[in-house]
Tab-separated table of C-alpha atoms in Angstrom:
chain	number	residue	atom	x	y	z
A	1	MET	CA	135.945	82.678	-10.653
A	2	ILE	CA	136.962	79.765	-12.089
A	3	VAL	CA	140.740	79.612	-12.325
A	4	SER	CA	141.795	77.587	-15.522
A	5	GLN	CA	145.013	77.094	-17.713
A	6	GLN	CA	145.509	76.255	-21.529
A	7	LYS	CA	146.858	72.516	-21.950
A	8	PRO	CA	149.945	72.051	-23.656
A	9	LEU	CA	149.769	72.322	-27.124
A	10	ASP	CA	151.617	69.028	-28.010
A	11	GLU	CA	148.521	67.443	-25.458
A	12	ILE	CA	145.707	69.233	-27.334
A	13	LEU	CA	147.378	67.533	-30.555
A	14	SER	CA	147.977	64.312	-29.387
A	15	GLU	CA	143.808	64.518	-28.463
A	16	LEU	CA	143.141	65.651	-32.385
A	17	ASP	CA	145.190	62.937	-33.698
A	18	GLY	CA	143.227	62.066	-37.187
A	19	ILE	CA	140.648	64.868	-36.979
A	20	SER	CA	141.519	67.395	-39.215
A	21	ARG	CA	138.454	70.007	-39.099
A	22	VAL	CA	137.889	72.061	-35.657
A	23	PHE	CA	135.362	74.384	-34.435
A	24	LEU	CA	136.816	76.135	-31.355
A	25	ILE	CA	134.860	77.584	-28.355
A	26	GLY	CA	136.203	80.421	-25.829
A	27	CYS	CA	134.404	81.651	-22.811
A	28	ALA	CA	133.880	85.375	-22.122
A	29	LYS	CA	133.828	84.927	-18.122
A	30	CYS	CA	136.484	83.469	-16.269
A	31	ALA	CA	138.584	81.688	-18.990
A	32	THR	CA	138.841	85.454	-20.771
A	33	VAL	CA	140.105	86.899	-17.019
A	34	CYS	CA	142.285	83.699	-16.883
A	35	LYS	CA	143.897	84.276	-20.374
A	36	ALA	CA	143.014	80.651	-21.141
A	37	GLY	CA	140.023	81.130	-23.769
A	38	GLY	CA	138.908	84.700	-24.280
A	39	GLU	CA	138.677	85.819	-28.130
A	40	GLU	CA	142.782	86.471	-27.712
A	41	GLU	CA	143.381	83.164	-27.128
A	42	VAL	CA	140.725	81.624	-29.409
A	43	TRP	CA	142.485	83.283	-32.449
A	44	GLN	CA	145.835	82.114	-30.964
A	45	MET	CA	144.594	78.391	-31.208
A	46	GLN	CA	143.240	79.295	-34.597
A	47	GLU	CA	146.449	80.134	-35.626
A	48	SER	CA	148.465	77.235	-33.877
A	49	LEU	CA	145.779	74.492	-35.464
A	50	THR	CA	146.156	75.676	-38.967
A	51	ALA	CA	150.105	76.435	-38.608
A	52	VAL	CA	149.817	72.066	-37.934
A	53	GLY	CA	147.610	71.287	-40.940
A	54	ARG	CA	144.292	71.689	-38.898
A	55	GLU	CA	141.226	73.221	-40.870
A	56	ILE	CA	139.056	75.879	-38.063
A	57	THR	CA	135.441	75.490	-39.514
A	58	GLY	CA	134.629	78.680	-37.236
A	59	SER	CA	135.087	79.934	-33.709
A	60	ILE	CA	132.739	81.633	-31.144
A	61	VAL	CA	133.204	83.070	-27.379
A	62	ILE	CA	130.295	82.290	-25.499
A	63	ASP	CA	129.334	84.677	-23.041
A	64	GLU	CA	129.121	82.333	-19.725
A	65	VAL	CA	129.705	78.259	-21.624
A	66	CYS	CA	128.581	76.754	-18.086
A	67	HIS	CA	125.137	78.570	-18.969
A	68	MET	CA	124.076	74.886	-20.583
A	69	LEU	CA	120.643	76.752	-22.651
A	70	ARG	CA	123.052	79.369	-23.783
A	71	THR	CA	125.383	77.476	-24.764
A	72	ALA	CA	123.140	75.133	-26.675
A	73	ARG	CA	121.476	78.159	-28.383
A	74	ASP	CA	124.795	79.898	-29.357
A	75	LEU	CA	125.900	76.685	-30.715
A	76	ARG	CA	122.146	76.073	-32.757
A	77	SER	CA	123.463	79.543	-34.683
A	78	ARG	CA	126.467	78.346	-35.450
A	79	LYS	CA	125.094	74.763	-36.666
A	80	GLU	CA	126.466	74.642	-40.042
A	81	MET	CA	130.051	75.117	-39.123
A	82	VAL	CA	129.782	72.876	-35.895
A	83	ASP	CA	128.082	70.365	-38.208
A	84	GLU	CA	131.256	70.575	-40.213
A	85	ALA	CA	133.954	69.735	-37.816
A	86	GLU	CA	135.077	66.406	-36.809
A	87	ALA	CA	135.883	67.596	-33.184
A	88	ILE	CA	134.819	70.794	-30.786
A	89	VAL	CA	138.212	72.304	-28.909
A	90	VAL	CA	136.361	74.008	-25.565
A	91	LEU	CA	138.477	76.382	-24.058
A	92	ALA	CA	136.907	77.069	-20.936
A	93	CYS	CA	136.441	74.926	-17.173
A	94	GLY	CA	135.234	71.362	-17.011
A	95	ALA	CA	131.777	73.103	-16.169
A	96	GLY	CA	132.190	74.631	-19.766
A	97	VAL	CA	133.100	71.613	-21.539
A	98	GLN	CA	130.401	69.569	-20.559
A	99	SER	CA	127.570	72.303	-21.128
A	100	VAL	CA	129.023	71.549	-24.879
A	101	SER	CA	129.606	67.697	-24.733
A	102	ALA	CA	126.051	67.710	-23.685
A	103	THR	CA	124.669	69.617	-26.795
A	104	THR	CA	126.515	67.538	-29.511
A	105	SER	CA	127.087	64.294	-30.790
A	106	LYS	CA	130.640	65.914	-32.150
A	107	ARG	CA	133.871	64.726	-30.289
A	108	THR	CA	134.398	67.636	-27.618
A	109	LEU	CA	137.989	68.325	-26.019
A	110	ALA	CA	138.960	70.218	-23.017
A	111	GLY	CA	141.213	72.675	-23.977
A	112	LEU	CA	141.909	73.959	-20.583
A	113	ASP	CA	142.909	72.539	-17.006
A	114	THR	CA	140.538	73.641	-14.561
A	115	LYS	CA	142.731	74.490	-11.255
A	116	PHE	CA	140.471	76.432	-8.884
A	117	LEU	CA	138.015	78.731	-7.439
A	118	GLY	CA	140.335	81.453	-7.517
A	119	ASN	CA	140.165	85.376	-6.175
A	120	ILE	CA	142.553	87.748	-8.234
A	121	LYS	CA	145.198	89.100	-6.342
A	122	ARG	CA	145.960	90.897	-9.409
A	123	LEU	CA	145.976	90.836	-13.253
A	124	GLY	CA	147.054	87.450	-14.076
A	125	GLN	CA	147.578	86.615	-10.274
A	126	PHE	CA	145.200	84.365	-8.852
A	127	GLU	CA	145.069	82.375	-5.223
A	128	GLN	CA	142.799	79.798	-3.757
A	129	LYS	CA	141.300	80.931	-1.118
A	130	CYS	CA	137.733	78.931	-0.698
A	131	SER	CA	137.659	75.108	-1.589
A	132	LEU	CA	133.622	74.890	-1.845
A	133	CYS	CA	133.156	72.589	0.984
A	134	GLY	CA	129.989	73.017	1.714
A	135	GLU	CA	129.865	74.112	5.402
A	136	CYS	CA	131.079	77.550	5.561
A	137	LEU	CA	133.821	78.066	9.159
A	138	LEU	CA	134.586	81.522	8.136
A	139	SER	CA	132.651	83.436	10.985
A	140	ARG	CA	135.147	81.437	13.426
A	141	THR	CA	138.229	81.960	11.701
A	142	GLY	CA	138.909	85.460	11.494
A	143	GLY	CA	137.691	85.107	8.027
A	144	ILE	CA	140.444	83.139	7.099
A	145	CYS	CA	139.491	79.469	5.594
A	146	PRO	CA	141.829	77.069	7.335
A	147	VAL	CA	140.113	73.944	4.965
A	148	THR	CA	141.913	76.216	1.927
A	149	VAL	CA	144.460	77.876	3.049
A	150	CYS	CA	145.939	75.899	5.360
A	151	PRO	CA	146.978	72.319	3.139
A	152	LYS	CA	146.169	69.909	5.562
A	153	SER	CA	142.879	71.662	6.213
A	154	LEU	CA	143.521	71.602	9.875
A	155	LEU	CA	140.960	72.841	12.010
A	156	ASN	CA	142.338	72.849	15.447
A	157	GLY	CA	145.479	75.134	15.061
A	158	PRO	CA	148.665	74.529	12.968
A	159	CYS	CA	150.600	71.217	12.523
A	160	GLY	CA	154.022	70.285	13.829
A	161	GLY	CA	155.794	71.608	10.676
A	162	MET	CA	154.945	75.241	11.110
A	163	ASP	CA	158.243	76.782	11.198
A	164	ASN	CA	158.604	80.763	12.035
A	165	GLY	CA	154.913	80.742	11.139
A	166	ARG	CA	155.515	79.483	7.982
A	167	CYS	CA	154.072	76.551	6.190
A	168	GLU	CA	155.815	73.354	5.975
A	169	VAL	CA	154.518	72.767	2.534
A	170	ASP	CA	155.709	76.129	1.101
A	171	LEU	CA	158.224	78.085	3.014
A	172	GLU	CA	157.173	81.010	0.851
A	173	SER	CA	153.544	81.074	2.491
A	174	GLU	CA	152.533	81.989	5.524
A	175	CYS	CA	150.782	79.532	7.898
A	176	ALA	CA	147.048	79.493	7.592
A	177	TRP	CA	146.777	79.244	11.739
A	178	LYS	CA	149.510	82.173	11.945
A	179	MET	CA	147.384	83.928	9.801
A	180	ILE	CA	144.267	83.487	12.023
A	181	PHE	CA	145.976	83.603	15.070
A	182	ASP	CA	147.029	87.384	14.494
A	183	ARG	CA	143.741	88.261	12.801
A	184	LEU	CA	141.687	87.457	15.691
A	185	SER	CA	144.549	88.537	17.967
A	186	ASP	CA	144.450	91.994	16.363
A	187	ARG	CA	140.650	92.116	17.328
A	188	GLY	CA	141.114	90.981	20.339
A	189	ASP	CA	139.410	87.790	19.795
A	190	ALA	CA	142.100	84.536	19.762
A	191	GLU	CA	140.159	82.965	22.733
A	192	ARG	CA	137.985	81.712	19.826
A	193	ILE	CA	140.132	79.913	18.395
A	194	LYS	CA	141.037	77.770	21.990
A	195	LYS	CA	138.014	75.952	21.470
A	196	THR	CA	138.121	72.229	19.818
A	197	VAL	CA	136.403	72.565	16.521
A	198	SER	CA	135.121	68.762	16.030
A	199	ALA	CA	135.776	66.989	12.683
A	200	LYS	CA	134.140	68.200	9.928
A	201	ASP	CA	130.432	66.772	8.200
A	202	ASN	CA	131.844	65.760	4.605
A	203	SER	CA	128.383	64.772	3.593
A	204	THR	CA	128.075	68.782	2.854
A	205	ARG	CA	130.747	68.679	-0.124
A	206	ARG	CA	129.135	65.149	-1.504
A	207	GLN	CA	129.890	65.020	-5.519
A	208	PRO	CA	127.982	65.627	-7.828
A	209	GLY	CA	126.628	68.777	-6.422
A	210	ARG	CA	123.128	69.947	-6.778
A	211	LEU	CA	120.807	72.653	-6.069
A	212	LYS	CA	117.354	73.576	-7.034
A	213	LEU	CA	115.752	76.531	-5.806
A	214	ASP	CA	112.122	76.413	-4.660
A	215	LYS	CA	109.394	78.490	-6.924
B	1	MET	CA	144.962	46.790	30.816
B	2	MET	CA	147.343	49.647	31.647
B	3	SER	CA	150.341	49.655	29.058
B	4	SER	CA	153.267	49.261	31.231
B	5	PHE	CA	154.800	52.584	29.641
B	6	GLN	CA	151.739	54.619	30.871
B	7	ALA	CA	152.310	52.810	34.169
B	8	LYS	CA	155.890	54.028	34.427
B	9	LEU	CA	155.121	57.664	33.084
B	10	GLU	CA	152.397	57.888	35.753
B	11	SER	CA	154.413	56.761	38.796
B	12	ASN	CA	156.890	59.361	37.327
B	13	THR	CA	159.438	56.793	36.334
B	14	PHE	CA	162.198	58.256	33.617
B	15	VAL	CA	161.258	56.613	30.502
B	16	ILE	CA	163.091	55.966	27.534
B	17	THR	CA	161.889	55.319	23.834
B	18	ALA	CA	163.439	55.198	20.577
B	19	GLU	CA	162.059	55.633	17.031
B	20	VAL	CA	162.666	52.520	14.641
B	21	SER	CA	160.797	52.636	11.035
B	22	PRO	CA	159.040	49.498	9.595
B	23	PRO	CA	161.144	48.253	6.683
B	24	LYS	CA	159.916	49.322	2.893
B	25	GLY	CA	159.017	46.048	1.853
B	26	ILE	CA	157.894	42.353	3.888
B	27	ASP	CA	161.577	41.266	5.301
B	28	CYS	CA	161.206	42.698	8.546
B	29	SER	CA	163.914	41.127	9.777
B	30	ASP	CA	166.358	43.550	10.135
B	31	PHE	CA	163.505	45.923	11.840
B	32	LEU	CA	163.044	42.842	14.534
B	33	SER	CA	166.437	42.646	15.220
B	34	ILE	CA	167.108	46.121	16.327
B	35	SER	CA	163.708	46.064	18.012
B	36	ARG	CA	165.046	43.439	20.322
B	37	SER	CA	168.264	44.742	20.534
B	38	LEU	CA	166.638	47.598	22.059
B	39	ALA	CA	163.989	45.899	24.491
B	40	ALA	CA	166.042	45.692	27.270
B	41	MET	CA	167.213	49.274	27.457
B	42	VAL	CA	164.299	51.334	26.457
B	43	ASP	CA	160.417	51.559	27.518
B	44	ALA	CA	158.562	51.737	24.742
B	45	ILE	CA	159.623	51.723	20.665
B	46	ASN	CA	158.226	54.231	18.318
B	47	VAL	CA	156.717	52.565	15.428
B	48	THR	CA	156.580	55.476	12.778
B	49	ASP	CA	153.778	55.718	10.242
B	50	ASN	CA	154.958	56.465	6.591
B	51	GLN	CA	157.544	58.555	8.004
B	52	GLY	CA	158.045	61.855	5.555
B	53	ALA	CA	155.156	60.854	3.597
B	54	ASN	CA	157.765	57.762	2.466
B	55	MET	CA	155.732	54.220	1.751
B	56	ARG	CA	156.422	51.525	3.910
B	57	ILE	CA	155.269	48.636	5.964
B	58	SER	CA	152.292	49.444	7.988
B	59	PRO	CA	153.064	50.607	11.044
B	60	LEU	CA	150.136	48.313	12.563
B	61	ALA	CA	150.988	45.487	11.252
B	62	ALA	CA	155.186	46.311	12.400
B	63	ALA	CA	153.453	47.271	15.827
B	64	ALA	CA	151.687	44.381	16.416
B	65	LEU	CA	155.021	42.319	15.461
B	66	LEU	CA	156.661	43.969	18.184
B	67	VAL	CA	153.697	43.045	20.615
B	68	ARG	CA	154.119	39.334	19.276
B	69	GLU	CA	157.989	39.754	20.565
B	70	GLY	CA	157.033	40.980	23.949
B	71	ILE	CA	157.958	44.378	22.658
B	72	GLU	CA	155.675	47.078	24.029
B	73	PRO	CA	155.416	49.349	20.917
B	74	ILE	CA	153.641	53.005	20.202
B	75	TYR	CA	151.778	52.815	17.132
B	76	GLN	CA	152.451	56.265	15.541
B	77	VAL	CA	149.026	57.074	13.117
B	78	THR	CA	149.187	59.628	11.152
B	79	CYS	CA	145.785	61.540	9.433
B	80	ARG	CA	147.136	62.043	5.992
B	81	ASP	CA	146.288	58.797	4.917
B	82	ARG	CA	143.363	57.328	6.149
B	83	ASN	CA	139.932	59.364	6.890
B	84	ARG	CA	137.831	58.416	9.851
B	85	LEU	CA	136.371	54.757	9.088
B	86	ALA	CA	140.073	53.559	8.269
B	87	LEU	CA	142.028	55.152	11.216
B	88	GLN	CA	138.739	53.807	13.883
B	89	SER	CA	139.031	50.509	11.709
B	90	ASP	CA	142.928	50.192	12.264
B	91	LEU	CA	142.702	51.451	16.164
B	92	LEU	CA	140.580	48.781	16.755
B	93	GLY	CA	142.338	45.744	14.830
B	94	ALA	CA	145.616	47.451	16.963
B	95	ALA	CA	143.695	46.686	20.609
B	96	ALA	CA	142.531	43.632	19.487
B	97	LEU	CA	146.364	42.703	18.164
B	98	GLY	CA	147.256	43.875	21.801
B	99	VAL	CA	148.552	47.468	20.920
B	100	THR	CA	147.882	49.646	23.812
B	101	ASN	CA	150.283	53.065	23.131
B	102	ILE	CA	149.685	55.841	20.690
B	103	LEU	CA	150.860	58.567	19.466
B	104	ALA	CA	148.511	60.870	17.223
B	105	LEU	CA	149.878	62.734	14.846
B	106	THR	CA	148.631	64.855	11.824
B	107	GLY	CA	151.404	63.357	9.099
B	108	ASP	CA	153.955	64.913	7.145
B	109	PHE	CA	152.621	66.322	3.987
B	110	ILE	CA	152.299	64.102	0.730
B	111	SER	CA	154.711	65.933	-0.912
B	112	PHE	CA	157.886	65.268	0.731
B	113	GLY	CA	157.623	61.879	0.024
B	114	ASP	CA	157.944	58.796	-2.630
B	115	HIS	CA	154.508	59.254	-3.730
B	116	PRO	CA	153.900	62.576	-3.873
B	117	GLN	CA	151.047	62.213	-6.698
B	118	GLY	CA	148.706	60.966	-4.012
B	119	LYS	CA	145.845	62.322	-2.285
B	120	PRO	CA	146.192	63.666	0.971
B	121	VAL	CA	143.395	62.534	3.169
B	122	PHE	CA	143.513	64.806	6.464
B	123	ASP	CA	139.437	63.971	7.008
B	124	LEU	CA	140.803	64.284	10.744
B	125	ASP	CA	143.076	66.440	12.513
B	126	SER	CA	145.519	65.214	15.736
B	127	VAL	CA	143.223	67.056	18.311
B	128	GLN	CA	139.994	65.219	16.904
B	129	LEU	CA	141.974	61.804	16.237
B	130	LEU	CA	142.278	62.174	20.205
B	131	ASN	CA	138.987	62.616	20.690
B	132	VAL	CA	138.159	59.927	18.764
B	133	ILE	CA	140.700	57.606	20.676
B	134	ALA	CA	139.063	58.870	23.641
B	135	GLY	CA	135.764	57.704	22.333
B	136	LEU	CA	137.191	53.989	21.452
B	137	ASN	CA	138.641	54.075	25.128
B	138	ASN	CA	135.109	54.464	26.191
B	139	GLY	CA	133.389	51.869	23.928
B	140	LYS	CA	131.954	53.940	21.426
B	141	ASP	CA	132.761	55.458	17.465
B	142	MET	CA	133.234	58.526	17.073
B	143	ASN	CA	129.401	59.181	15.816
B	144	GLY	CA	128.371	57.285	19.630
B	145	HIS	CA	127.787	53.852	18.346
B	146	GLN	CA	128.578	51.324	20.591
B	147	LEU	CA	131.520	48.833	20.753
B	148	THR	CA	131.940	45.378	21.612
B	149	GLY	CA	134.486	46.053	23.818
B	150	SER	CA	136.292	49.444	24.813
B	151	THR	CA	139.845	50.334	23.812
B	152	THR	CA	142.207	50.968	26.668
B	153	PHE	CA	144.715	52.729	24.591
B	154	PHE	CA	147.077	55.283	26.430
B	155	CYS	CA	147.799	58.341	23.946
B	156	GLY	CA	150.688	60.707	23.019
B	157	ALA	CA	151.147	63.797	20.574
B	158	ALA	CA	154.013	65.738	19.052
B	159	ALA	CA	155.313	69.077	20.346
B	160	SER	CA	157.517	71.261	18.861
B	161	PRO	CA	159.213	73.676	21.784
B	162	ASP	CA	160.716	75.680	19.311
B	163	ALA	CA	157.932	76.465	16.956
B	164	GLU	CA	157.172	79.951	16.264
B	165	PRO	CA	154.869	81.573	17.983
B	166	LEU	CA	154.519	79.447	21.124
B	167	GLU	CA	151.509	80.804	22.263
B	168	LEU	CA	149.780	79.753	18.936
B	169	THR	CA	151.460	75.688	19.427
B	170	LEU	CA	150.684	76.148	23.037
B	171	ILE	CA	146.879	76.311	22.064
B	172	LYS	CA	146.780	73.302	20.340
B	173	ILE	CA	149.019	71.439	22.960
B	174	GLU	CA	146.161	72.255	25.325
B	175	LYS	CA	143.652	71.130	22.889
B	176	LYS	CA	145.652	67.880	22.717
B	177	ALA	CA	145.707	67.871	26.677
B	178	ALA	CA	142.101	68.230	27.080
B	179	ALA	CA	141.520	65.791	24.517
B	180	GLY	CA	143.215	63.087	26.400
B	181	ALA	CA	146.917	63.051	25.411
B	182	GLY	CA	148.703	61.904	28.000
B	183	PHE	CA	152.675	62.439	27.003
B	184	LEU	CA	153.977	64.541	24.535
B	185	GLN	CA	157.183	63.436	22.610
B	186	THR	CA	158.975	66.339	21.173
B	187	GLN	CA	160.569	67.528	18.014
B	188	ALA	CA	164.657	66.987	17.936
B	189	ILE	CA	165.883	69.341	21.439
B	190	PHE	CA	168.832	71.458	20.320
B	191	ASP	CA	168.296	74.250	22.433
B	192	ILE	CA	167.784	73.469	26.429
B	193	PRO	CA	166.497	76.599	27.695
B	194	ARG	CA	163.958	76.695	24.846
B	195	LEU	CA	162.870	73.196	26.184
B	196	GLY	CA	162.826	74.572	29.583
B	197	ARG	CA	160.588	77.551	28.718
B	198	PHE	CA	158.329	75.154	26.847
B	199	ARG	CA	158.297	72.613	29.981
B	200	GLU	CA	157.438	75.459	32.310
B	201	ALA	CA	154.618	76.487	29.536
B	202	VAL	CA	153.393	73.267	29.465
B	203	SER	CA	153.078	72.685	33.710
B	204	HIS	CA	149.468	73.218	34.031
B	205	LEU	CA	149.086	70.305	32.108
B	206	PRO	CA	148.355	66.909	32.779
B	207	VAL	CA	151.001	65.793	30.215
B	208	LYS	CA	154.088	64.100	30.540
B	209	VAL	CA	156.985	65.469	28.334
B	210	ILE	CA	159.580	63.064	26.618
B	211	ALA	CA	162.329	65.040	25.051
B	212	GLY	CA	163.463	64.433	21.374
B	213	ILE	CA	166.839	63.861	20.856
B	214	LEU	CA	168.437	63.037	17.531
B	215	VAL	CA	171.297	61.378	16.473
B	216	LEU	CA	172.933	63.648	13.861
B	217	LYS	CA	176.127	61.748	11.330
B	218	SER	CA	177.266	64.845	9.248
B	219	ALA	CA	176.931	68.471	8.526
B	220	GLY	CA	175.528	67.364	4.856
B	221	MET	CA	173.078	65.017	6.906
B	222	ALA	CA	171.858	67.915	9.134
B	223	ARG	CA	171.621	70.145	6.234
B	224	TYR	CA	169.376	67.658	4.249
B	225	ILE	CA	167.189	66.800	7.263
B	226	ASN	CA	166.433	71.067	7.451
B	227	LYS	CA	165.483	70.929	3.537
B	228	ASN	CA	163.905	67.621	3.434
B	229	ILE	CA	161.932	67.027	7.105
B	230	PRO	CA	159.217	68.897	7.863
B	231	GLY	CA	159.362	70.390	11.790
B	232	LEU	CA	162.914	69.505	12.089
B	233	THR	CA	165.413	72.203	12.362
B	234	ILE	CA	169.190	71.672	13.154
B	235	PRO	CA	170.868	75.377	14.226
B	236	ASP	CA	173.698	76.392	12.091
B	237	HIS	CA	175.893	76.116	15.132
B	238	ILE	CA	175.246	72.544	15.448
B	239	ILE	CA	176.087	72.222	11.740
B	240	ASP	CA	179.397	74.012	12.202
B	241	GLU	CA	180.243	71.617	15.112
B	242	LEU	CA	179.561	68.647	12.810
B	243	ALA	CA	181.275	70.591	10.218
B	244	ASP	CA	184.364	71.329	12.009
B	245	ALA	CA	184.746	67.925	13.877
B	246	ALA	CA	187.610	65.505	12.655
B	247	ASP	CA	184.815	62.715	13.148
B	248	PRO	CA	181.376	63.992	12.586
B	249	ALA	CA	179.903	60.732	12.916
B	250	ALA	CA	181.288	60.225	16.630
B	251	LYS	CA	180.691	64.123	17.009
B	252	GLY	CA	177.003	63.603	16.127
B	253	LEU	CA	176.485	60.872	18.883
B	254	GLU	CA	178.565	63.063	21.265
B	255	ILE	CA	175.941	66.172	20.630
B	256	ALA	CA	173.025	63.629	21.168
B	257	CYS	CA	174.498	62.483	24.823
B	258	ARG	CA	174.915	66.030	25.433
B	259	PHE	CA	171.301	67.102	24.859
B	260	ALA	CA	170.098	63.942	26.196
B	261	LYS	CA	171.647	64.777	29.664
B	262	GLU	CA	171.009	68.243	29.526
B	263	ALA	CA	167.034	67.477	28.549
B	264	ALA	CA	166.951	65.059	31.134
B	265	PRO	CA	166.496	66.902	33.791
B	266	LEU	CA	163.509	69.082	32.483
B	267	CYS	CA	161.528	66.240	31.415
B	268	ASN	CA	159.917	62.839	32.029
B	269	GLY	CA	161.646	61.089	29.719
B	270	ILE	CA	163.765	60.845	26.296
B	271	HIS	CA	163.032	59.880	22.607
B	272	ILE	CA	165.812	59.038	20.812
B	273	MET	CA	166.267	59.025	17.049
B	274	ALA	CA	168.838	57.327	15.694
B	275	MET	CA	168.071	57.813	12.100
B	276	GLY	CA	169.484	54.169	11.051
B	277	ARG	CA	172.216	54.501	13.766
B	278	GLU	CA	170.267	52.653	16.747
B	279	GLU	CA	173.516	50.671	17.613
B	280	LEU	CA	174.278	54.066	19.067
B	281	ILE	CA	171.677	54.125	21.485
B	282	PRO	CA	173.355	52.517	24.289
B	283	GLN	CA	175.761	55.191	24.287
B	284	ILE	CA	173.357	57.783	24.946
B	285	ILE	CA	171.777	55.726	27.767
B	286	ALA	CA	174.817	55.620	29.303
B	287	ALA	CA	175.636	59.105	29.369
B	288	LEU	CA	172.684	59.601	31.059
B	289	LYS	CA	173.558	57.628	33.987
B	290	PRO	CA	175.147	59.767	36.492
């Protein structure tokens, strides 16, 4: 899921300078799990903005704000409240903010910072394991992604900064290549990483990504 | 044309290299005067590439300045700041300017340096970079397009003899050797048995090993390095030795001389990292003489 985090209130307020009427949007999917834009956070945002003199014209938690058609439909159902507002604050990921901005001419503000595609380790703890690179190497690396888990995205083994199997960038973390090596060794498959991997084809991750399924 | 550094290594002549940092700015007078003073006693001078991710003058420019002075550089190239176009482009430029030796490196992570907000590139890794250079030497870019003329680079790579697990480190070194690395310059050596173990482990590879010798100044400097410079670890007993010394700077020199002397018989050369005290290099070289 998409991991996001609420922006500091001061930052949201500075974007709301001169704006008194606000409509709030949350997302029932990822932003809810991240405790950044669910029912509870939308309510708290309403409290916080009201406390500094803003009028909340209404709010909605949309089931998947990234779904553009659904977002447009749900906002039409709150048309009066949206029309009354001078700005919309969206507590959803960057994709969600853009679903909203595509459906309205109102000023649309991002209430969250979108961080990464994350795995849920436990409640409130998320880790990035995939960076959406467009060409999956996991079958060859023991199911651990060096593109993501190694800060340098190295494809041929650890850098010189590996220290006792730890990563130079974060000594709290195990070196991705140490993990790959251990995993493949346990499976008797360590020979696999002796083969040089050629440079990655970065055209597979060109932006903006588009995918249209054949009917 | 074969570099003179390469010719020496290939004829099993013991080599001495030293590292000099290009300046942070455009005044290269200190860089050049230090390099000139070392030129007569070393076989090549390593020109670091924005080391520790600290922005400095381009190592390509600094290496070319040395070539102009008749000094043979080892141009260090990291994968941190340049994508495959920029790397190849700089390498072709270096060849045209007379640079012949390359040390191909991954590069310290960007968060260690003075521009931690920058975007790290790492489009290639050091093994892939070595393969690209082998291609340039063969007159082709990495996509097989013909070049007007081939480079004649002599390439080396970095090695960390102390890094654990050694088996994993060796897998990468084997890849580097297969990609054309002709020499390895090691991280600072503070454990001679480990160096011996490493030397043995790479003895089947066609690579020359140049042992890194670090000149320390004080226990504080050693602790700072351990904390801030990735890949460099100074053991506690060395830090204690510096801390207990009446003259830590002299002790640092003594330690460097000691390890240079002990490492030399195990290696094809030594690489001195004086960290700003390049004036001490002659004394370390003198210590190697029987």
